[in-house]
């Protein structure tokens, strides 16, 4: 019974972990390139969830169609926020970008609240489920995980194969050096911010499949915090690290639940979250470049 | 004597603002609650500024210290309720609040202050959230159910006294904390501590080379700031409203509010947090009357605009203009 | 009298790279020493080891016969070790006077100097460095050369016994260098500060003033001799081939 429970939670963790991973890549990308921590990160994921909701409930279309739409919307939002505020704050103390990104999240949250209200919503995409013997996984979640892996692979290819991707990698390594080599660093900043936001909004589509009744304008805060833990796990500045960080986080979060639930007097929901933040602190202190990065 | 007066002149505008707020609240009917809120914001900004403004480190988990102070008072009141100590319980509560927030800040400071910039900010968020979920996960101090101690507070002080405490005296205590924080700020600024903190804020490695024990000064500022936060929690969140729930006292939005107050006014200035507290508090109040339900929608872009337009805050901006005039010494 | 500073077999490695290899050296009280070496020769690492930014992997650093190999930077400052940086690092938002006063407040006489006294110390040093008219200016508003002078003033305010100067003269024109050298010479004699100046080129100004020149090459000390002797050392010439002529001749 315990073993079956554990296996089932681990399977859930792997599937959800892929989504966590892709949902954190944007945060890492933006930090890696601009050294800006997007404190409003979760709100952008929330927007993606509502885009899915709109496509599924209002247009009756498959959530897959929502992925490119959410990405493009995010790209647009990203460019607007970059040119209206972030660009002017890059030289200011950290405080400024931390506050600015937080309030960008608040703007999105309030706009969505204006349109949809603040009650919880969601949808069920009934496409059957896959039986694994010890448990069964809804196909919708499986598709979300596959979609996440696909997005991560596309990003990887884009980084390696395109000029813009190469320029971006150059800026991550050394922005002064890149500037000297003729890279338009300002343009790369703008594109990275927009791309990071686009990815994040798109990841909201994937996450929506896990939240049949959990979508509301304020849901973002929780995912901002999770994304911080994941990003730190994978090395704050590395998008691929973030993907694997997400996978590890999903497995630990879901796996530990089974153990914690077995301890009397412990409230497992709170305890898994405590563990994740304890993990965050320990990694920050002993290995701030992330678990996965070789020194 | 003149020299000393001159040295500490900058505190007078702060005290004048506090006095005006207090007298307005006392003498105009219906204004007390608003003035009390403004005083709370000013005090919070003043307390946070000692760390955030003076060191330049962004503590994104600052509210945890307010929360620990609240718990310190709540735990003391619930456990001493039957002992008949009366008013002494409140004093014990304050000691406990200081111990909670002071010890937490010492522990966090000793380890996390090695991290810089964004890493420190994220670590402190981690401390705040971790603490909240530790309390909920282990069912410590009532777990997610929190502590409600209205009845115990009534038992200790009597019903009338405890309601007077909630509606009036707690706010007066907040005022006193605000004044103490302002005094501490100027004493720090005018002593070697202030120079050490300025130096390490501008360039930590150069500060070390000058002989400054940066770790010690950072922890000093961190603990001072945290202890004031603890006192505020014990007063404005425990004595004024005798209950405490983890999601409420560890809510990240309060940290953001504190940051905005410091930032709006001008980080590292003495008058800044007061200006910031007033601007923020009045702005929030007016919007909640004019556009109830839409405050945040208006407020959020407004704050972004202010951050972009006044990177040094309002007082910081004025100081940049008038820093060398006779006016300058009042703004610090 | 024992040496002011002594390095015994100091080595420092970063990963596989040996930045300093078994370096021995002595600096006497009040001495002016030039440390010369091209980029990557280990000069900066040497300074960082003396200064406490890094601890040596092997060997010892002795200051007035006391082993300071593992002493943190700020403690070294308080026993009389000052330093200036290659690119000046002023406390940007503070005024020139405040910057210099910080040196007096926390340097070797920091314990017995209060804020007001530090301000007075700062004023006299600022005057000496010829920065009086910038006294109440924010440090970030100074020109690069003024920032350099201010940084030297700040270090002198610490009343160090040993002052490490990192490329102090880079970016200055010859007239300014002469003035600075003269100033330093005066201060060094008067206050009995030993000065260790690190330079990339064998400069006329340094050679003229230094009692001794130490040449580093790929982490090793290849020469430690009086200035003129060092200039004629074949090993030094070899390492600087195509590098020195215009300066050294």
CSV table of C-alpha atoms in Angstrom, one decimal, chain B residues 27-315:
chain,number,residue,atom,x,y,z
B,27,UNK,CA,-8.4,66.1,17.7
B,28,UNK,CA,-10.3,65.4,14.5
B,29,UNK,CA,-13.1,63.0,14.9
B,30,UNK,CA,-12.9,59.9,12.8
B,31,UNK,CA,-9.3,60.5,11.9
B,32,UNK,CA,-7.6,58.3,14.5
B,33,UNK,CA,-7.7,55.1,12.6
B,34,UNK,CA,-6.2,56.7,9.5
B,35,UNK,CA,-3.5,58.4,11.5
B,36,UNK,CA,-2.7,55.2,13.3
B,37,UNK,CA,-2.3,53.4,10.0
B,38,UNK,CA,0.0,56.1,8.7
B,39,UNK,CA,2.1,55.9,11.9
B,40,UNK,CA,2.3,52.2,11.4
B,41,UNK,CA,3.6,52.6,7.8
B,42,UNK,CA,6.1,55.3,8.9
B,43,UNK,CA,7.3,53.1,11.7
B,44,UNK,CA,7.6,50.0,9.5
B,45,UNK,CA,9.6,52.1,6.9
B,46,UNK,CA,11.8,53.6,9.6
B,47,UNK,CA,12.6,50.2,11.0
B,48,UNK,CA,13.2,48.5,7.7
B,49,UNK,CA,15.3,51.4,6.5
B,50,UNK,CA,17.9,50.7,9.1
B,51,UNK,CA,18.8,47.5,7.2
B,52,UNK,CA,17.5,48.0,3.7
B,53,UNK,CA,18.4,51.6,3.3
B,54,UNK,CA,21.7,51.7,5.2
B,55,UNK,CA,23.2,48.4,3.8
B,56,UNK,CA,21.6,48.2,0.4
B,57,UNK,CA,20.8,44.5,1.0
B,58,UNK,CA,17.3,43.6,0.0
B,59,UNK,CA,15.6,41.5,2.6
B,60,UNK,CA,12.5,40.0,0.9
B,61,UNK,CA,11.5,38.1,4.0
B,62,UNK,CA,11.4,41.1,6.3
B,63,UNK,CA,7.8,40.4,7.3
B,64,UNK,CA,9.0,37.2,9.0
B,65,UNK,CA,10.5,39.4,11.8
B,66,UNK,CA,7.2,41.2,12.3
B,67,UNK,CA,5.5,37.8,12.3
B,68,UNK,CA,7.9,36.4,14.9
B,69,UNK,CA,7.3,39.4,17.1
B,70,UNK,CA,3.6,38.8,16.8
B,71,UNK,CA,4.1,35.2,17.8
B,72,UNK,CA,6.3,36.2,20.7
B,73,UNK,CA,3.6,38.3,22.2
B,74,UNK,CA,0.8,35.8,21.4
B,75,UNK,CA,2.7,32.8,22.9
B,76,UNK,CA,3.5,34.8,26.1
B,77,UNK,CA,0.0,36.0,26.6
B,78,UNK,CA,-1.6,32.5,26.1
B,79,UNK,CA,0.9,30.8,28.3
B,80,UNK,CA,0.9,33.3,31.1
B,81,UNK,CA,-2.9,34.0,31.0
B,82,UNK,CA,-3.8,32.2,34.2
B,83,UNK,CA,-0.9,33.4,36.3
B,84,UNK,CA,-2.3,36.7,37.4
B,85,UNK,CA,0.7,38.7,36.4
B,86,UNK,CA,-1.5,41.4,34.9
B,87,UNK,CA,0.4,44.1,33.0
B,88,UNK,CA,3.7,42.4,33.5
B,89,UNK,CA,2.6,39.8,31.0
B,90,UNK,CA,2.7,42.5,28.3
B,91,UNK,CA,6.3,43.4,29.3
B,92,UNK,CA,7.2,39.7,29.2
B,93,UNK,CA,5.5,39.5,25.8
B,94,UNK,CA,7.7,42.3,24.5
B,95,UNK,CA,10.8,40.6,25.8
B,96,UNK,CA,9.7,37.4,24.1
B,97,UNK,CA,9.0,39.3,20.8
B,98,UNK,CA,12.5,40.8,20.9
B,99,UNK,CA,14.0,37.4,21.6
B,100,UNK,CA,12.1,35.7,18.8
B,101,UNK,CA,12.9,38.3,16.1
B,102,UNK,CA,16.4,39.0,17.4
B,103,UNK,CA,17.4,35.4,17.5
B,104,UNK,CA,15.9,34.7,14.2
B,105,UNK,CA,17.7,37.6,12.6
B,106,UNK,CA,21.0,36.6,14.3
B,107,UNK,CA,20.7,33.1,12.8
B,108,UNK,CA,19.6,34.2,9.4
B,109,UNK,CA,22.1,37.1,9.3
B,110,UNK,CA,25.0,34.9,10.3
B,111,UNK,CA,24.5,32.5,7.4
B,112,UNK,CA,22.5,34.4,4.7
B,113,UNK,CA,24.4,37.7,4.8
B,114,UNK,CA,27.3,36.0,3.0
B,115,UNK,CA,25.1,36.0,-0.1
B,116,UNK,CA,24.8,39.1,-2.1
B,117,UNK,CA,22.2,40.8,-4.3
B,118,UNK,CA,19.5,38.6,-5.8
B,119,UNK,CA,20.8,35.5,-4.0
B,120,UNK,CA,20.3,37.2,-0.6
B,121,UNK,CA,16.8,38.4,-1.6
B,122,UNK,CA,15.8,34.9,-2.6
B,123,UNK,CA,17.3,33.3,0.5
B,124,UNK,CA,15.3,35.6,2.7
B,125,UNK,CA,12.1,34.8,0.8
B,126,UNK,CA,13.0,31.2,1.5
B,127,UNK,CA,13.4,31.9,5.3
B,128,UNK,CA,10.0,33.6,5.4
B,129,UNK,CA,8.1,30.9,3.6
B,130,UNK,CA,10.1,28.1,5.2
B,131,UNK,CA,9.2,29.5,8.7
B,132,UNK,CA,5.5,29.7,7.8
B,133,UNK,CA,5.4,26.2,6.5
B,134,UNK,CA,7.5,24.9,9.4
B,135,UNK,CA,4.8,26.3,11.8
B,136,UNK,CA,2.0,24.8,9.7
B,137,UNK,CA,3.7,21.5,9.0
B,138,UNK,CA,4.7,20.7,12.6
B,139,UNK,CA,1.6,22.2,14.1
B,140,UNK,CA,3.8,24.5,16.2
B,141,UNK,CA,1.9,27.2,18.0
B,142,UNK,CA,-1.5,26.0,16.8
B,143,UNK,CA,-0.2,25.3,13.3
B,144,UNK,CA,-2.3,26.6,10.5
B,145,UNK,CA,-5.1,27.2,12.9
B,146,UNK,CA,-3.0,30.0,14.5
B,147,UNK,CA,-3.6,31.5,17.9
B,148,UNK,CA,-6.6,33.5,19.0
B,149,UNK,CA,-6.0,35.1,22.3
B,150,UNK,CA,-8.8,37.7,22.7
B,151,UNK,CA,-10.1,36.0,25.8
B,152,UNK,CA,-6.8,35.6,27.4
B,153,UNK,CA,-6.0,39.3,26.8
B,154,UNK,CA,-9.3,40.2,28.4
B,155,UNK,CA,-8.6,38.0,31.4
B,156,UNK,CA,-5.2,39.7,31.9
B,157,UNK,CA,-6.1,43.3,31.4
B,158,UNK,CA,-9.8,43.4,31.9
B,159,UNK,CA,-12.3,44.0,29.1
B,160,UNK,CA,-12.2,47.8,29.1
B,161,UNK,CA,-8.4,48.0,29.3
B,162,UNK,CA,-7.9,45.6,26.5
B,163,UNK,CA,-10.4,47.3,24.2
B,164,UNK,CA,-8.7,50.7,25.0
B,165,UNK,CA,-5.4,49.0,24.2
B,166,UNK,CA,-6.7,47.8,20.8
B,167,UNK,CA,-8.3,51.1,19.8
B,168,UNK,CA,-5.9,53.6,21.3
B,169,UNK,CA,-2.9,52.6,23.3
B,170,UNK,CA,-1.5,50.1,20.8
B,171,UNK,CA,-1.3,52.9,18.3
B,172,UNK,CA,0.4,55.2,20.8
B,173,UNK,CA,3.0,52.4,21.3
B,174,UNK,CA,3.5,52.2,17.6
B,175,UNK,CA,4.2,56.0,17.6
B,176,UNK,CA,6.8,55.4,20.4
B,177,UNK,CA,8.4,52.6,18.4
B,178,UNK,CA,8.5,54.9,15.3
B,179,UNK,CA,10.3,57.6,17.4
B,180,UNK,CA,12.7,55.1,18.8
B,181,UNK,CA,13.5,53.8,15.3
B,182,UNK,CA,14.1,57.3,14.1
B,183,UNK,CA,16.4,58.1,17.0
B,184,UNK,CA,18.3,54.8,16.4
B,185,UNK,CA,18.7,55.7,12.7
B,186,UNK,CA,20.2,59.1,13.4
B,187,UNK,CA,22.5,57.8,16.1
B,188,UNK,CA,23.7,55.1,13.7
B,189,UNK,CA,24.1,57.6,10.9
B,190,UNK,CA,26.1,60.0,12.9
B,191,UNK,CA,28.4,57.4,14.5
B,192,UNK,CA,31.0,55.1,13.0
B,193,UNK,CA,28.3,52.6,12.4
B,194,UNK,CA,26.7,54.9,9.8
B,195,UNK,CA,30.1,55.4,8.0
B,196,UNK,CA,30.8,51.7,8.1
B,197,UNK,CA,27.4,50.9,6.6
B,198,UNK,CA,27.6,53.5,3.9
B,199,UNK,CA,31.0,52.2,3.0
B,200,UNK,CA,29.9,48.6,2.8
B,201,UNK,CA,26.8,49.6,0.9
B,202,UNK,CA,28.9,51.3,-1.8
B,203,UNK,CA,31.6,48.7,-2.0
B,204,UNK,CA,32.0,45.9,0.3
B,205,UNK,CA,35.5,44.8,-0.7
B,206,UNK,CA,36.8,48.3,-0.5
B,207,UNK,CA,35.2,48.6,3.0
B,208,UNK,CA,37.0,45.5,4.2
B,209,UNK,CA,40.3,47.0,3.0
B,210,UNK,CA,39.6,50.1,5.1
B,211,UNK,CA,39.4,47.9,8.1
B,212,UNK,CA,35.7,47.6,8.4
B,213,UNK,CA,34.4,44.3,9.8
B,214,UNK,CA,31.6,44.2,7.3
B,215,UNK,CA,30.0,41.0,8.6
B,216,UNK,CA,29.6,42.5,12.1
B,217,UNK,CA,28.1,45.7,10.9
B,218,UNK,CA,25.7,44.0,8.5
B,219,UNK,CA,24.5,41.7,11.3
B,220,UNK,CA,24.2,44.7,13.6
B,221,UNK,CA,22.0,46.6,11.1
B,222,UNK,CA,20.0,43.4,10.4
B,223,UNK,CA,19.3,42.6,14.0
B,224,UNK,CA,18.4,46.2,14.9
B,225,UNK,CA,16.0,46.4,12.1
B,226,UNK,CA,14.5,43.0,12.9
B,227,UNK,CA,14.1,43.8,16.6
B,228,UNK,CA,12.1,46.9,15.7
B,229,UNK,CA,10.0,44.7,13.3
B,230,UNK,CA,9.4,42.4,16.2
B,231,UNK,CA,8.2,45.2,18.5
B,232,UNK,CA,5.9,46.4,15.7
B,233,UNK,CA,4.5,42.9,15.3
B,234,UNK,CA,4.0,42.5,19.0
B,235,UNK,CA,2.2,45.9,19.1
B,236,UNK,CA,0.3,46.5,15.9
B,237,UNK,CA,-0.4,42.9,15.1
B,238,UNK,CA,-0.7,41.2,18.5
B,239,UNK,CA,-2.0,43.7,21.0
B,240,UNK,CA,-4.2,45.6,18.5
B,241,UNK,CA,-5.7,42.5,16.9
B,242,UNK,CA,-5.3,39.6,19.3
B,243,UNK,CA,-5.0,36.7,16.9
B,244,UNK,CA,-2.2,35.4,14.6
B,245,UNK,CA,-2.4,33.1,11.5
B,246,UNK,CA,0.7,32.0,9.7
B,247,UNK,CA,-0.4,32.9,6.1
B,248,UNK,CA,-1.3,36.4,7.3
B,249,UNK,CA,1.8,37.3,9.3
B,250,UNK,CA,4.2,35.8,6.7
B,251,UNK,CA,2.4,37.4,3.8
B,252,UNK,CA,5.0,38.6,1.3
B,253,UNK,CA,2.9,41.6,0.4
B,254,UNK,CA,3.8,43.3,3.7
B,255,UNK,CA,7.5,43.0,2.9
B,256,UNK,CA,6.7,44.6,-0.5
B,257,UNK,CA,4.8,47.4,1.3
B,258,UNK,CA,7.8,48.0,3.5
B,259,UNK,CA,10.1,48.1,0.6
B,260,UNK,CA,7.9,50.5,-1.3
B,261,UNK,CA,7.7,52.9,1.7
B,262,UNK,CA,11.5,52.9,2.0
B,263,UNK,CA,12.0,53.2,-1.7
B,264,UNK,CA,9.4,55.9,-2.3
B,265,UNK,CA,10.8,58.1,0.3
B,266,UNK,CA,14.5,57.4,-0.4
B,267,UNK,CA,16.5,54.5,0.9
B,268,UNK,CA,19.1,55.4,3.4
B,269,UNK,CA,17.7,58.8,4.3
B,270,UNK,CA,16.2,59.6,7.7
B,271,UNK,CA,13.1,61.5,6.5
B,272,UNK,CA,12.6,59.1,3.6
B,273,UNK,CA,10.6,56.4,5.3
B,274,UNK,CA,8.3,59.0,6.8
B,275,UNK,CA,7.7,60.6,3.5
B,276,UNK,CA,7.3,57.2,1.9
B,277,UNK,CA,4.9,56.0,4.7
B,278,UNK,CA,2.7,59.1,4.2
B,279,UNK,CA,2.7,58.9,0.4
B,280,UNK,CA,1.9,55.2,0.4
B,281,UNK,CA,-0.6,55.3,3.3
B,282,UNK,CA,-2.5,58.3,2.0
B,283,UNK,CA,-2.4,57.1,-1.6
B,284,UNK,CA,-3.8,53.7,-0.6
B,285,UNK,CA,-6.5,55.3,1.6
B,286,UNK,CA,-7.6,57.8,-1.1
B,287,UNK,CA,-7.7,55.1,-3.8
B,288,UNK,CA,-9.8,52.8,-1.5
B,289,UNK,CA,-12.4,55.5,-1.2
B,290,UNK,CA,-12.4,56.9,-4.7
B,291,UNK,CA,-12.0,53.6,-6.5
B,292,UNK,CA,-12.9,50.7,-4.2
B,293,UNK,CA,-11.8,47.4,-5.6
B,294,UNK,CA,-9.6,49.0,-8.2
B,295,UNK,CA,-6.9,50.4,-6.0
B,296,UNK,CA,-4.3,47.8,-7.0
B,297,UNK,CA,-5.0,48.2,-10.7
B,298,UNK,CA,-4.2,51.9,-10.4
B,299,UNK,CA,-1.5,51.6,-7.7
B,300,UNK,CA,0.6,49.0,-9.5
B,301,UNK,CA,1.4,51.0,-12.7
B,302,UNK,CA,1.7,54.1,-10.6
B,303,UNK,CA,4.4,52.5,-8.4
B,304,UNK,CA,6.3,51.3,-11.5
B,305,UNK,CA,6.2,54.9,-12.9
B,306,UNK,CA,7.5,56.3,-9.7
B,307,UNK,CA,10.4,53.8,-9.5
B,308,UNK,CA,11.4,54.6,-13.1
B,309,UNK,CA,11.0,58.4,-12.6
B,310,UNK,CA,12.5,58.7,-9.1
B,311,UNK,CA,15.2,56.0,-8.7
B,312,UNK,CA,16.4,57.7,-5.5
B,313,UNK,CA,13.0,58.2,-4.0
B,314,UNK,CA,11.3,61.5,-3.3
B,315,UNK,CA,13.6,62.6,-0.4
